Coordinates of C-alpha atoms and ligand atoms in Angstrom, one line a residue:
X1 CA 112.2 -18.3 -6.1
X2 CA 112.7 -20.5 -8.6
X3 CA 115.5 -22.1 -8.1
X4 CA 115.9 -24.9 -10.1
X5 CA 115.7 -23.4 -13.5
X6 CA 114.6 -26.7 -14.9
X7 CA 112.0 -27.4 -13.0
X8 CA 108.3 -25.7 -14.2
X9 CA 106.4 -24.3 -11.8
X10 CA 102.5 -24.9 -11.2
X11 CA 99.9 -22.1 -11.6
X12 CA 97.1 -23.0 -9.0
X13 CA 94.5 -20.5 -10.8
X14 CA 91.0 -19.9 -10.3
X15 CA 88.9 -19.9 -13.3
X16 CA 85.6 -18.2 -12.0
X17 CA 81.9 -19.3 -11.2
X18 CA 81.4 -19.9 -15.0
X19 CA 80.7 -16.4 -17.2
X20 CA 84.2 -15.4 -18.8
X21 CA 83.8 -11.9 -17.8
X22 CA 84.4 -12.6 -14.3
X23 CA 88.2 -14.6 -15.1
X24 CA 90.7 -12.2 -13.3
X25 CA 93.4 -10.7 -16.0
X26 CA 96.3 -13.1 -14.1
X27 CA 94.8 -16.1 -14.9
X28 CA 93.8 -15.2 -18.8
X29 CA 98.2 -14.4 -19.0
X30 CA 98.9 -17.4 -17.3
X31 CA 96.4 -19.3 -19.7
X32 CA 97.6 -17.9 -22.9
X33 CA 100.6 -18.6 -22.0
X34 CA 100.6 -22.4 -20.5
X35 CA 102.5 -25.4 -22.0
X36 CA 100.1 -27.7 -20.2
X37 CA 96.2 -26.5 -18.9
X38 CA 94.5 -29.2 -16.5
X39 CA 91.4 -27.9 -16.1
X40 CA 87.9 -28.9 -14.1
X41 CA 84.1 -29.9 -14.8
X42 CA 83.2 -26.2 -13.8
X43 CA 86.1 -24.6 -15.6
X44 CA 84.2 -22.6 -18.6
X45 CA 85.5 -24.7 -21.8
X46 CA 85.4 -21.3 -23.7
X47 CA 88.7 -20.4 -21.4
X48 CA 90.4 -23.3 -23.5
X49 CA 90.7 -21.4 -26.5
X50 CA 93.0 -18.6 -25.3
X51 CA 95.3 -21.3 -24.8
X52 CA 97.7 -21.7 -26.9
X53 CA 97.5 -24.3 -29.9
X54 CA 100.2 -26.5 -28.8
X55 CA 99.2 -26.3 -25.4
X56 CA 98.8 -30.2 -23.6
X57 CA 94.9 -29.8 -22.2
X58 CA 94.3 -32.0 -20.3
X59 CA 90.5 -33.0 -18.8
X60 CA 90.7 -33.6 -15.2
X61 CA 87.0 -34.0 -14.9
X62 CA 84.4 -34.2 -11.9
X63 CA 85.4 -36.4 -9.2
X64 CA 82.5 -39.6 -9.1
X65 CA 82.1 -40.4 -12.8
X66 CA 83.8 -42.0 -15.2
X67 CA 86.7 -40.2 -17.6
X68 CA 88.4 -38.2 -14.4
X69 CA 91.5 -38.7 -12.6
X70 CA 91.8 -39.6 -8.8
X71 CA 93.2 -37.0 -6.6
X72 CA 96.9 -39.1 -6.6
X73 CA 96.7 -39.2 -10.7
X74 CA 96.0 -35.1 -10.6
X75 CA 98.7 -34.3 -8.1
X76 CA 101.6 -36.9 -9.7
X77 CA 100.2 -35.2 -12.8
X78 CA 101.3 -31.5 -11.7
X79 CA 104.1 -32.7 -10.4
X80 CA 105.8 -35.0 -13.5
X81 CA 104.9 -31.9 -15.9
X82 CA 106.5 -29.4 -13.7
X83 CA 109.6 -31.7 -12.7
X84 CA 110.2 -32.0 -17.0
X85 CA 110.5 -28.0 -17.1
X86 CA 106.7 -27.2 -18.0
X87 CA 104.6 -24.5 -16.9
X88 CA 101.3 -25.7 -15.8
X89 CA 98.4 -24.2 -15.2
X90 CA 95.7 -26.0 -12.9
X91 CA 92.4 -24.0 -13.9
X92 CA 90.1 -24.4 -11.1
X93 CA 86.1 -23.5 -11.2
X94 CA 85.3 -20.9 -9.0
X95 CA 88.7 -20.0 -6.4
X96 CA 91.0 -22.8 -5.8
X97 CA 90.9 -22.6 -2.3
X98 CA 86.9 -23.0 -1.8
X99 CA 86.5 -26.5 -1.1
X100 CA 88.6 -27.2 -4.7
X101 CA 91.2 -29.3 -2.9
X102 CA 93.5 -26.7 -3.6
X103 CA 95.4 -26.3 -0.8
X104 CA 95.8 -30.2 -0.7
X105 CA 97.5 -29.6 -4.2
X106 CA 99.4 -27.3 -2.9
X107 CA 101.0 -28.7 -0.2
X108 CA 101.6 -31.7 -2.4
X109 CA 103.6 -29.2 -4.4
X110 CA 105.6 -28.6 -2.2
X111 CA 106.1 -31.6 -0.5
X112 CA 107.5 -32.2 -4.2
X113 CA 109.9 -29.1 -4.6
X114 CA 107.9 -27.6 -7.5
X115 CA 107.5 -24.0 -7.6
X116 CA 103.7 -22.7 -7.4
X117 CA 102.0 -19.7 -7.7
X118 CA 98.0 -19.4 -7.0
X119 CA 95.7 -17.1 -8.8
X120 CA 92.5 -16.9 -6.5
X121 CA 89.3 -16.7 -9.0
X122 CA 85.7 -15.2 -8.0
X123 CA 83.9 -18.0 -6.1
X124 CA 80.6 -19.0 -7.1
X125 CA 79.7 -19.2 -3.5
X126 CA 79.0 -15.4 -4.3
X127 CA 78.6 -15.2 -7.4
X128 CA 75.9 -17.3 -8.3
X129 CA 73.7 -16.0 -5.4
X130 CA 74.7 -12.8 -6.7
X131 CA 73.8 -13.4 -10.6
X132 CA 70.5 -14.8 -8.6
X133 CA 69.8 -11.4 -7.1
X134 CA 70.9 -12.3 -3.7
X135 CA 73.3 -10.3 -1.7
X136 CA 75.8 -12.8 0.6
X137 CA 75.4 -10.3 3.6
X138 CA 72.9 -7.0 4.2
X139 CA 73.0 -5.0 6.9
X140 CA 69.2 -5.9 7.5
X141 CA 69.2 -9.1 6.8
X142 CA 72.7 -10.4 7.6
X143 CA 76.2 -9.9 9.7
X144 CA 77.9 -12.8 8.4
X145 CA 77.7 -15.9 6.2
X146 CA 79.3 -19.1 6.3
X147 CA 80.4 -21.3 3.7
X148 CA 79.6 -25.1 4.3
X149 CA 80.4 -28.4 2.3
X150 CA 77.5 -30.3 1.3
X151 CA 79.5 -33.4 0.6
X152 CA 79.1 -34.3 4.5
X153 CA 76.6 -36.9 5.2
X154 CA 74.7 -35.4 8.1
X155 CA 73.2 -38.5 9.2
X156 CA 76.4 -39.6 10.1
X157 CA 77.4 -39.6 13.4
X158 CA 80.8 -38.5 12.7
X159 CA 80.2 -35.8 10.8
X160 CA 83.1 -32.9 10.6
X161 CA 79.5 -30.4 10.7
X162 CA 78.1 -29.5 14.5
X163 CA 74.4 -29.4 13.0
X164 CA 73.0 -27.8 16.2
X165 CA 75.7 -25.3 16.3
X166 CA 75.0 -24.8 12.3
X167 CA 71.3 -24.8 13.1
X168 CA 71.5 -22.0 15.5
X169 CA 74.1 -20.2 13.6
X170 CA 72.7 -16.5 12.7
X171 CA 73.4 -15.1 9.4
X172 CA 73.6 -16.2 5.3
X173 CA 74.2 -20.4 5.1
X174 CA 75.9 -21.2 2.0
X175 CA 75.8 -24.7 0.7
X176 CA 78.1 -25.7 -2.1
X177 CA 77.7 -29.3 -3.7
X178 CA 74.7 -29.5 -1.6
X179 CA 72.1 -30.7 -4.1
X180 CA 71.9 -34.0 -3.5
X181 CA 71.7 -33.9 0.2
X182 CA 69.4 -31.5 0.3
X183 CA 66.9 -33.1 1.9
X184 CA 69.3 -34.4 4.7
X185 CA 70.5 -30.8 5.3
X186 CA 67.1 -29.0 5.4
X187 CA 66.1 -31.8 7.8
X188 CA 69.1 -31.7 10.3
X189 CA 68.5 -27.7 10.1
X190 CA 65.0 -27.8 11.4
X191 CA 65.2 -31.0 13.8
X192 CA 68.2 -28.5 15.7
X193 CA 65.9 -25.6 15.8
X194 CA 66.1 -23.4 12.5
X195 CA 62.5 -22.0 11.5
X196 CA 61.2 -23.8 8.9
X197 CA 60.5 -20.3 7.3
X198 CA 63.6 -19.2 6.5
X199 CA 64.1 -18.9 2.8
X200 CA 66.2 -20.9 0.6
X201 CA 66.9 -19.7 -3.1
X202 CA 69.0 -22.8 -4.9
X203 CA 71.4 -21.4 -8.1
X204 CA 72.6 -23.7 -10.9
X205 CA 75.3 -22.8 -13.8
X206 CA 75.1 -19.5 -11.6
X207 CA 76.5 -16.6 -13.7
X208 CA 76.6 -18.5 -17.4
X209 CA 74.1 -17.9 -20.0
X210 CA 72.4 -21.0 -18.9
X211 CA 71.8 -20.2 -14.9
X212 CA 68.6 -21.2 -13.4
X213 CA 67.3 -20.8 -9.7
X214 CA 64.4 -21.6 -7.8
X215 CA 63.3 -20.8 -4.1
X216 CA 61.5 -22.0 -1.4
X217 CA 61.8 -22.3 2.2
X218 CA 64.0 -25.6 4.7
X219 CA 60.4 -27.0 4.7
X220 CA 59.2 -26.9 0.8
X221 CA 62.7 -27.1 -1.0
X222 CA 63.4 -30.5 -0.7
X223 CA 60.3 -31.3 -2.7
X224 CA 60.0 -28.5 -5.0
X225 CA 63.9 -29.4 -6.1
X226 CA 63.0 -33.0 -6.9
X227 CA 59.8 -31.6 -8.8
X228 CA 61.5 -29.8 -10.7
X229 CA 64.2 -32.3 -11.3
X230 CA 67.2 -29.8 -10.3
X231 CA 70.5 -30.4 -10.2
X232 CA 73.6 -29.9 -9.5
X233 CA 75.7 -28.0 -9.9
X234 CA 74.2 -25.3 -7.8
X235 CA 74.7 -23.3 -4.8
X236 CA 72.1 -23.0 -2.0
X237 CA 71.5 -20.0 -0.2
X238 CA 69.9 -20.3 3.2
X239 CA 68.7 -16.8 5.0
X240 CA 66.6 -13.6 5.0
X241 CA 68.4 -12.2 1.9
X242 CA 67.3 -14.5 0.0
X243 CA 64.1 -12.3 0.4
X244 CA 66.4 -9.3 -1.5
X245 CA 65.4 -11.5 -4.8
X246 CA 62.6 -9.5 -5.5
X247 CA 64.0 -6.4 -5.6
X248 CA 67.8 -6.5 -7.0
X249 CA 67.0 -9.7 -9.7
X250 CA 69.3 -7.8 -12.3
X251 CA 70.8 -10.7 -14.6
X252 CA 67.5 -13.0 -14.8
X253 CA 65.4 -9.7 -15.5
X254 CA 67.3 -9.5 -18.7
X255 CA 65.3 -9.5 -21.6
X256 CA 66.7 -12.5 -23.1
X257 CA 67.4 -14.5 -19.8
X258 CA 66.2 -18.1 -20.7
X259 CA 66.2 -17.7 -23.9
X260 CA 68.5 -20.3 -25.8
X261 CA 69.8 -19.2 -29.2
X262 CA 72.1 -20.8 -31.6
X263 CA 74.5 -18.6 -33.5
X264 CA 75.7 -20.2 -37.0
X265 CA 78.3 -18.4 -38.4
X266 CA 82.1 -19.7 -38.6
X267 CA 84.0 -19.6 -35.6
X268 CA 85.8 -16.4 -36.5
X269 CA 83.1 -14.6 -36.8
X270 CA 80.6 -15.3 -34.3
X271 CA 81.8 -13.9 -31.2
X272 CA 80.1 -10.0 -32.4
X273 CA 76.4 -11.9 -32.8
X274 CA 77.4 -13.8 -29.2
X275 CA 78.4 -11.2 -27.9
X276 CA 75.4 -8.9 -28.2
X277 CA 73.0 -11.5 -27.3
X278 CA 74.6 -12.4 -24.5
X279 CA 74.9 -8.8 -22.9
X280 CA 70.7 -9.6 -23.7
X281 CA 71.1 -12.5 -21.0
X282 CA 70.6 -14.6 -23.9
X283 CA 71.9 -18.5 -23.5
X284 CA 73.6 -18.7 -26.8
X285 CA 74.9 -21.5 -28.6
X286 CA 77.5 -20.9 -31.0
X287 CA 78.0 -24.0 -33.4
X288 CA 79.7 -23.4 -35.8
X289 CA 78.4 -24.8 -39.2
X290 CA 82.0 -24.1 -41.6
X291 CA 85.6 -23.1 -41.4
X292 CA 87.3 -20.9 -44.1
X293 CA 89.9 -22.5 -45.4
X294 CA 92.6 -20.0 -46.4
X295 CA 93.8 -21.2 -50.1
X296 CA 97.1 -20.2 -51.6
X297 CA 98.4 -17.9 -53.6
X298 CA 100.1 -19.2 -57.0
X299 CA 103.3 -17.4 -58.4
X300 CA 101.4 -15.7 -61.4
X301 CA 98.6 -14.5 -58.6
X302 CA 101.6 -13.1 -56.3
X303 CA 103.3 -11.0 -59.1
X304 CA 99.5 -9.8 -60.6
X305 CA 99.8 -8.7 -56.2
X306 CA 102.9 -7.0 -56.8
X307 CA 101.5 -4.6 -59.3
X308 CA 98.1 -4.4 -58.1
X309 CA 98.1 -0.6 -58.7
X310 CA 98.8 -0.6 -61.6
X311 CA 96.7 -3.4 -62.9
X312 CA 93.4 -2.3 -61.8
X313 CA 91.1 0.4 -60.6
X314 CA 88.7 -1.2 -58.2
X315 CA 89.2 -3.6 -55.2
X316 CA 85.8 -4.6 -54.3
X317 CA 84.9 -6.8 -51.3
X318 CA 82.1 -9.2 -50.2
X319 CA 83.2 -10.5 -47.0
X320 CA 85.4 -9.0 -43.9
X321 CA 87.0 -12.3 -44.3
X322 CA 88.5 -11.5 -48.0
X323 CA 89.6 -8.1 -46.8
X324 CA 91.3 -10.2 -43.7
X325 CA 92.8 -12.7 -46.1
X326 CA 93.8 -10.5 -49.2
X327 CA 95.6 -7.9 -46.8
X328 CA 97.2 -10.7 -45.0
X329 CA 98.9 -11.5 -48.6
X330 CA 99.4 -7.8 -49.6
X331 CA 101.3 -7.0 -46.5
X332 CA 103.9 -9.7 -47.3
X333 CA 104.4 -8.3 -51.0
X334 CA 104.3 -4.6 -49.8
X335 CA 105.3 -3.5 -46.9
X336 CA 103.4 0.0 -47.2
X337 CA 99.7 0.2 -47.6
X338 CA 100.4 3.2 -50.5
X339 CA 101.4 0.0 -52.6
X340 CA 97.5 0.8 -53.3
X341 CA 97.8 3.8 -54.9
X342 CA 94.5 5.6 -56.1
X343 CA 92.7 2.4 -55.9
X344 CA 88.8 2.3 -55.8
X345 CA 87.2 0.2 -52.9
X346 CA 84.0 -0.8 -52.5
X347 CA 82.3 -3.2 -50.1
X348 CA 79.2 -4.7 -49.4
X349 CA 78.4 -3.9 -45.6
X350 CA 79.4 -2.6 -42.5
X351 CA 81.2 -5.1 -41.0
X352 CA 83.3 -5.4 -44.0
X353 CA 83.9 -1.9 -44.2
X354 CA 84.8 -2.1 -40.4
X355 CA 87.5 -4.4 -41.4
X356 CA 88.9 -2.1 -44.0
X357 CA 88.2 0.7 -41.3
X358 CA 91.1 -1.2 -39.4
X359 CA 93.6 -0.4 -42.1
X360 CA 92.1 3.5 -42.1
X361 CA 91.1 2.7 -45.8
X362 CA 87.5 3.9 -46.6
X363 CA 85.8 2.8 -49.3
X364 CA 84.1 5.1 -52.4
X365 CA 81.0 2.6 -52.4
X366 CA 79.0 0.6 -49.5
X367 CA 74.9 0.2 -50.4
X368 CA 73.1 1.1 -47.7
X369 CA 71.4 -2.6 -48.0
X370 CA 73.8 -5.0 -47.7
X371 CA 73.4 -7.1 -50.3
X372 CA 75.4 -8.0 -53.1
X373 CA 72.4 -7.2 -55.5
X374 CA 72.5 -3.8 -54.2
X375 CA 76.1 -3.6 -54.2
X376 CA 76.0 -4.1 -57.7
X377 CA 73.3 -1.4 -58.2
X378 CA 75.6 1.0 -56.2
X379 CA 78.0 1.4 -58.8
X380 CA 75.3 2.8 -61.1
X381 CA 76.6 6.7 -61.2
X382 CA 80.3 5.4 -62.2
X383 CA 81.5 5.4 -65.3
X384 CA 82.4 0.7 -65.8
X385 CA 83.5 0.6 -68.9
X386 CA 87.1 -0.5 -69.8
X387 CA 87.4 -0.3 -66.2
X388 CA 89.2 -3.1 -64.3
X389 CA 87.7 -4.9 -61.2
X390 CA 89.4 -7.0 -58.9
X391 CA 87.3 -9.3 -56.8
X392 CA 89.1 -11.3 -53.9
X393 CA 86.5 -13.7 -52.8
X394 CA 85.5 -16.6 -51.6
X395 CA 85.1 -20.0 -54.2
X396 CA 81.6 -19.8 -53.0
X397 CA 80.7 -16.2 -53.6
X398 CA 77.5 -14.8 -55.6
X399 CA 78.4 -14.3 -58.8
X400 CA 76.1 -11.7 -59.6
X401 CA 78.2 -9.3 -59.2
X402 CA 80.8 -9.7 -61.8
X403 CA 78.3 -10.8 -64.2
X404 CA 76.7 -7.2 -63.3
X405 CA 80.1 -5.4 -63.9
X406 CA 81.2 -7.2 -67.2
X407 CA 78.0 -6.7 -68.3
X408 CA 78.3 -2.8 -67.8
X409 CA 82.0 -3.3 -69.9
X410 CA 83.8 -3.8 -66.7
X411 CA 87.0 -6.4 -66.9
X412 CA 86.7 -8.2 -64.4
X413 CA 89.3 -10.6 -62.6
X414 CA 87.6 -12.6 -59.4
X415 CA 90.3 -14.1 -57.5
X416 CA 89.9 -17.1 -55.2
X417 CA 91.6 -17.1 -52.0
X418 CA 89.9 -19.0 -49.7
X419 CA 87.0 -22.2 -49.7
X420 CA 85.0 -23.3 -47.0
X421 CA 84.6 -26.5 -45.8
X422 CA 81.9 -28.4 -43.4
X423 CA 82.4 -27.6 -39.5
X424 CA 82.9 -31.2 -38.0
X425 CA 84.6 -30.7 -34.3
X426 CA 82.6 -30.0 -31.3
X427 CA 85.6 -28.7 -29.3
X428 CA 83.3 -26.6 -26.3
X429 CA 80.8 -30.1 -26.6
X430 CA 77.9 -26.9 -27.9
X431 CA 76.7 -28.9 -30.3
X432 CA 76.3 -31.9 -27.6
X433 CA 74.5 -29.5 -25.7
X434 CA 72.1 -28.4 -28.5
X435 CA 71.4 -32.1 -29.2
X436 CA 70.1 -33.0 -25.7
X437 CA 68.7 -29.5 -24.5
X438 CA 67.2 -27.9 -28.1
X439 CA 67.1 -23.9 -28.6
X440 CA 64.2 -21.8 -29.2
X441 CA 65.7 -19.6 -31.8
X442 CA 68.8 -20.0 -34.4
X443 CA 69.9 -17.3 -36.7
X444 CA 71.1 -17.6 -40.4
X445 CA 73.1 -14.6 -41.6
X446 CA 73.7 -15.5 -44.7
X447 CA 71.9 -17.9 -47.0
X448 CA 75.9 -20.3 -46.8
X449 CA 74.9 -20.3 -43.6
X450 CA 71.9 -21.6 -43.8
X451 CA 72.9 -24.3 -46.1
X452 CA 75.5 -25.6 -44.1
X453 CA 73.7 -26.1 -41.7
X454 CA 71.1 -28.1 -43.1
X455 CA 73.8 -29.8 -44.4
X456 CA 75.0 -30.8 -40.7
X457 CA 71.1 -32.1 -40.1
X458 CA 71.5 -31.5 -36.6
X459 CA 68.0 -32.0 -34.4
X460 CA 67.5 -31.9 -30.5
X461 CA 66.2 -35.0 -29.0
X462 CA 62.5 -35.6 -29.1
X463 CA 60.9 -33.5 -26.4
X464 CA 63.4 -30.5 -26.5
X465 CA 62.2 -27.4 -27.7
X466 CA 63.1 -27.0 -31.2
X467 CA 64.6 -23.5 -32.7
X468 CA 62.5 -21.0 -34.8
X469 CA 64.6 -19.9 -37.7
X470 CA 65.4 -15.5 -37.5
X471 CA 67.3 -14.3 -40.8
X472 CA 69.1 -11.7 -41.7
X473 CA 67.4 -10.4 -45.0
X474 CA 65.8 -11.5 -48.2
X475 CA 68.5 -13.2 -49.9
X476 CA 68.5 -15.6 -46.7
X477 CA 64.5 -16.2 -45.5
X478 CA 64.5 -17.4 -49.5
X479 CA 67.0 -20.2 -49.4
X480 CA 65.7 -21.3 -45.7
X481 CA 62.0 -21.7 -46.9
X482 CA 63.8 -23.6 -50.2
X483 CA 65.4 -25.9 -47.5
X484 CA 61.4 -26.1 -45.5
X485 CA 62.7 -24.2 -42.9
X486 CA 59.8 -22.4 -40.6
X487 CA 60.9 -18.7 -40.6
X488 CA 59.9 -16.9 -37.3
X489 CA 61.1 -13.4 -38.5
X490 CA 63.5 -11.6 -41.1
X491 CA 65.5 -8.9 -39.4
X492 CA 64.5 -5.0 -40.5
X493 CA 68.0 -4.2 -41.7
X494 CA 70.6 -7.0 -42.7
X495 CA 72.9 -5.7 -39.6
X496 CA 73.2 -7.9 -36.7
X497 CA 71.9 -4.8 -34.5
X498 CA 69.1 -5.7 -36.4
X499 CA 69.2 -9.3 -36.0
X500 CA 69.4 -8.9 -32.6
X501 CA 66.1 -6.2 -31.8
X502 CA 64.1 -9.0 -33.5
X503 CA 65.0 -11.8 -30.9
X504 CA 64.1 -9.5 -28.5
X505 CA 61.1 -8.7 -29.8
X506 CA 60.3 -12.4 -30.3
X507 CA 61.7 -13.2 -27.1
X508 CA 59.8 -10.7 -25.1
X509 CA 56.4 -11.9 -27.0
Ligands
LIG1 N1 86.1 -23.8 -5.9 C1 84.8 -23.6 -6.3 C2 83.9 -24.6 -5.6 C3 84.2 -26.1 -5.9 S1 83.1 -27.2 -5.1 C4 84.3 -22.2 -6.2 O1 85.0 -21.4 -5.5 O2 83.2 -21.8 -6.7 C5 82.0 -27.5 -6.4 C6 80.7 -26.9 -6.1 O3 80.7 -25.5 -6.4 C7 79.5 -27.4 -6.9 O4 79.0 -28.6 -6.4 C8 78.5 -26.2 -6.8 O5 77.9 -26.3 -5.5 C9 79.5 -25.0 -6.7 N2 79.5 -24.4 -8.0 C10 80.6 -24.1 -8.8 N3 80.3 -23.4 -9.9 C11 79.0 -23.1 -9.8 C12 78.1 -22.4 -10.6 N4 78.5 -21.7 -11.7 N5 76.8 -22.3 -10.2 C13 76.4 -22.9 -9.1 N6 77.2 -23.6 -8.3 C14 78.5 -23.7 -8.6

């Protein structure tokens, strides 16, 4: 259809009510594979980073504040990137045609000639109620729903909503943008005849790790909402299933569902810790408190690569990210992994060994503490002497170890390939949110970790809860009660299985 083959062509896409497992598989493609990503206030920022790194992203923002485009600016926008040969991808929250303006975008399209395509997304309009427990229709409770903009002014007397027809209307009443009327609407809705029973449930963030709800009836919610100080952006839910709440409450019954945890690792390695506190319900904060800095690799170090068999014995790793980076290196030297030979590997843990796993290489020695102390005590039924050790490592790595192994006649050649350096970018604005909203709990893996972030003297603002330190093992609780850190716990095993079971147990306490 395209017929123009310099012209672009505009990807109207839906991005989902908020939680990235609910982004249909079209719309991560047409993400990773953008030249320019305009995206929304409700658009999950996390999306952004499947984008590619060149990628143009552009902020389109939340219409009524400050640092957005108009309508006009979005639509000449889509059409001056797609007229210069770009493929553009307009990421909508929730589906692009639920009250997203999308269909106003695409008409300007192709008013314009530009080629489009559109990717509908889950709406929040059923999700949220549905993360909230609420089903949209039941055959008990209700035969149809209806989907209503709460941007109308009902006190006006040209308003595009029939209130008594709405008031009289059987059936699930869903409000979206609807917060700040609220009052307005639950008023109109009574004055035309609804019972002021009927139960209304209000979602906010609906599916992310930081939903909240609350629920009351057209004559309470008004008031309990200011209370309670909610806020947009949330979905109302007006009916009888609201009443299903009770019973099907599956997401907020989770066992860490309102629990905020930050997760300081570096950003390519915290998505396993995320991930498995997040399938807890946990709301988790992932701020990233260094990046490893890849260092390279001198002539001399290269050629010592190129005969790596024959030069030593033992490859012995302390981090996945060594394996990662010294492999990276090895593959360009040799292009078969037998360039190894009978080499000896050891490493210190599990997830190390996992990445080793990936190569189907297994190593001769892994403590089953996973420490580098213990590491070092593993090796205790081989014969060291004269034997030649090569450590790829980090410039910040414990050097207990080698000490250990020259000590027991090993030689021993540690070889620097990467650094890490302070985490400064807030690109998902996590940190932002730490600083105004606080955690309850933040985790320290390693005792690097816990230094560099003291180092970043991050606090929440006064009145926000402030996080109980959990870490993951001895080495660790020591150099956070150096640094006058509180601990709240020190996980069994220094796994993050571990790590996790002793948020819940906090978090359940
Ligand atoms: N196209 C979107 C709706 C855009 S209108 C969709 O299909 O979901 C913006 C309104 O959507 C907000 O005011 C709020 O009412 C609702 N909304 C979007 N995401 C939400 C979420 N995660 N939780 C609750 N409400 C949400």
């Amino acid at each position: 259809m395209n017929a123009r083959p310099d012209v672009g062509k505009v990807y109207l896409v839906g991005a989902g009510p908020g939680s990235l497992d609910l982004v249909t598989l079209r719309a991560r493609q047409l993400i990773e594979q953008a030249d320019v990503v305009v995206y929304d206030y409700l658009c999950n920022p996390a999306m952004l980073a499947w984008a590619r790194a060149d990628a143009e992203k552009i902020y389109a923002g939340k219409s009524g504040t400050a640092h957005t485009l108009s309508q006009d600016e979005i639509n000449a926008l889509l059409v001056d990137r797609a007229l210069a040969g770009r493929q553009v991808l307009r990421l909508k929250g929730g589906d692009p045609y639920v009250f997203g303006r999308g269909g106003e975008e695409a008409q300007v399209l192709v008013r314009a000639g530009v080629p489009f395509e559109e990717v509908p997304g889950v709406t929040s309009a059923i999700a949220a109620p549905a993360y909230a427990g609420i089903p949209v229709t039941h055959r008990d409770f209700a035969s149809m729903v209806t989907f209503i903009t709460g941007h109308e002014d009902p006190s006006k007397p040209d308003s595009a909503l029939d209130w008594r027809q709405l008031a009289q209307l059987r059936g699930t009443k869903i409000f979206l943008m609807g917060v700040e009327r609220l009052r307005h609407i639950t008023r109109r809705l009574i004055e035309e005849g609804a019972s002021p029973e009927t139960p209304v449930a209000l979602v906010r963030w609906g599916t992310t790790t930081r939903q909240e709800s609350m629920e009351g009836t057209l004559a309470t919610v008004a008031d309990l909402v200011e209370q309670r100080g909610f806020k947009a952006p949330a979905i109302t839910i007006i009916g009888d299933v609201v009443k299903l709440r009770r019973e099907l409450n599956w997401y907020e019954m989770l066992p860490l569902f309102g629990q905020r945890v930050v997760v300081t690792r570096t950003r390519q390695q915290a998505s396993a810790l995320t991930e498995k506190l997040v399938r807890l319900g946990a709301d988790v904060l992932e701020i990233p408190t260094i990046h490893i800095v890849p260092l390279p690799w001198e002539k001399a170090r290269i050629q010592q690569l190129e005969r790596i068999a024959e030069s030593y014995d033992w490859l012995v790793f302390t981090s996945p990210n060594a394996v990662e980076l010294f492999f990276a290196e090895f593959f360009k030297v040799h292009p078969d992994i037998r360039a190894l030979g009978n080499m000896n590997l050891a490493v210190v843990g599990p997830a190390t060994a996992h990445k080793l796993a990936e190569l189907h290489l297994k190593p001769k020695i892994q403590p089953k503490v996973y420490t580098t102390e213990k590491l070092a005590e593993s090796f205790a039924g081989q014969e060291l002497s004269g034997k030649r050790f090569c450590l790829p490592h980090g410039r910040l790595a414990d050097p207990l170890l080698a000490d250990h192994l020259r000590d027991q006649g090993g030689v021993v050649d540690e070889w620097i390939i990467y650094d890490t350096q302070p985490e400064k970018a807030d690109p998902t604005g996590t940190r932002a949110r730490y600083i105004h909203e606080g955690a309850h709990w933040i985790t320290f893996t390693s005792s690097s970790t816990a230094e560099n972030w003291h180092a970043l003297q991050l606090s929440p603002a006064s009145g926000m809860p402030r996080p109980k330190a959990v870490s993951m093992g001895p080495v660790t609780t020591g150099t956070l009660q150096k640094l006058g850190y509180e601990i709240a716990a020190q996980s069994e095993q220094a796994t993050l299985d571990s790590l996790v079971e002793t948020i819940r147990h906090l978090g359940i306490e």
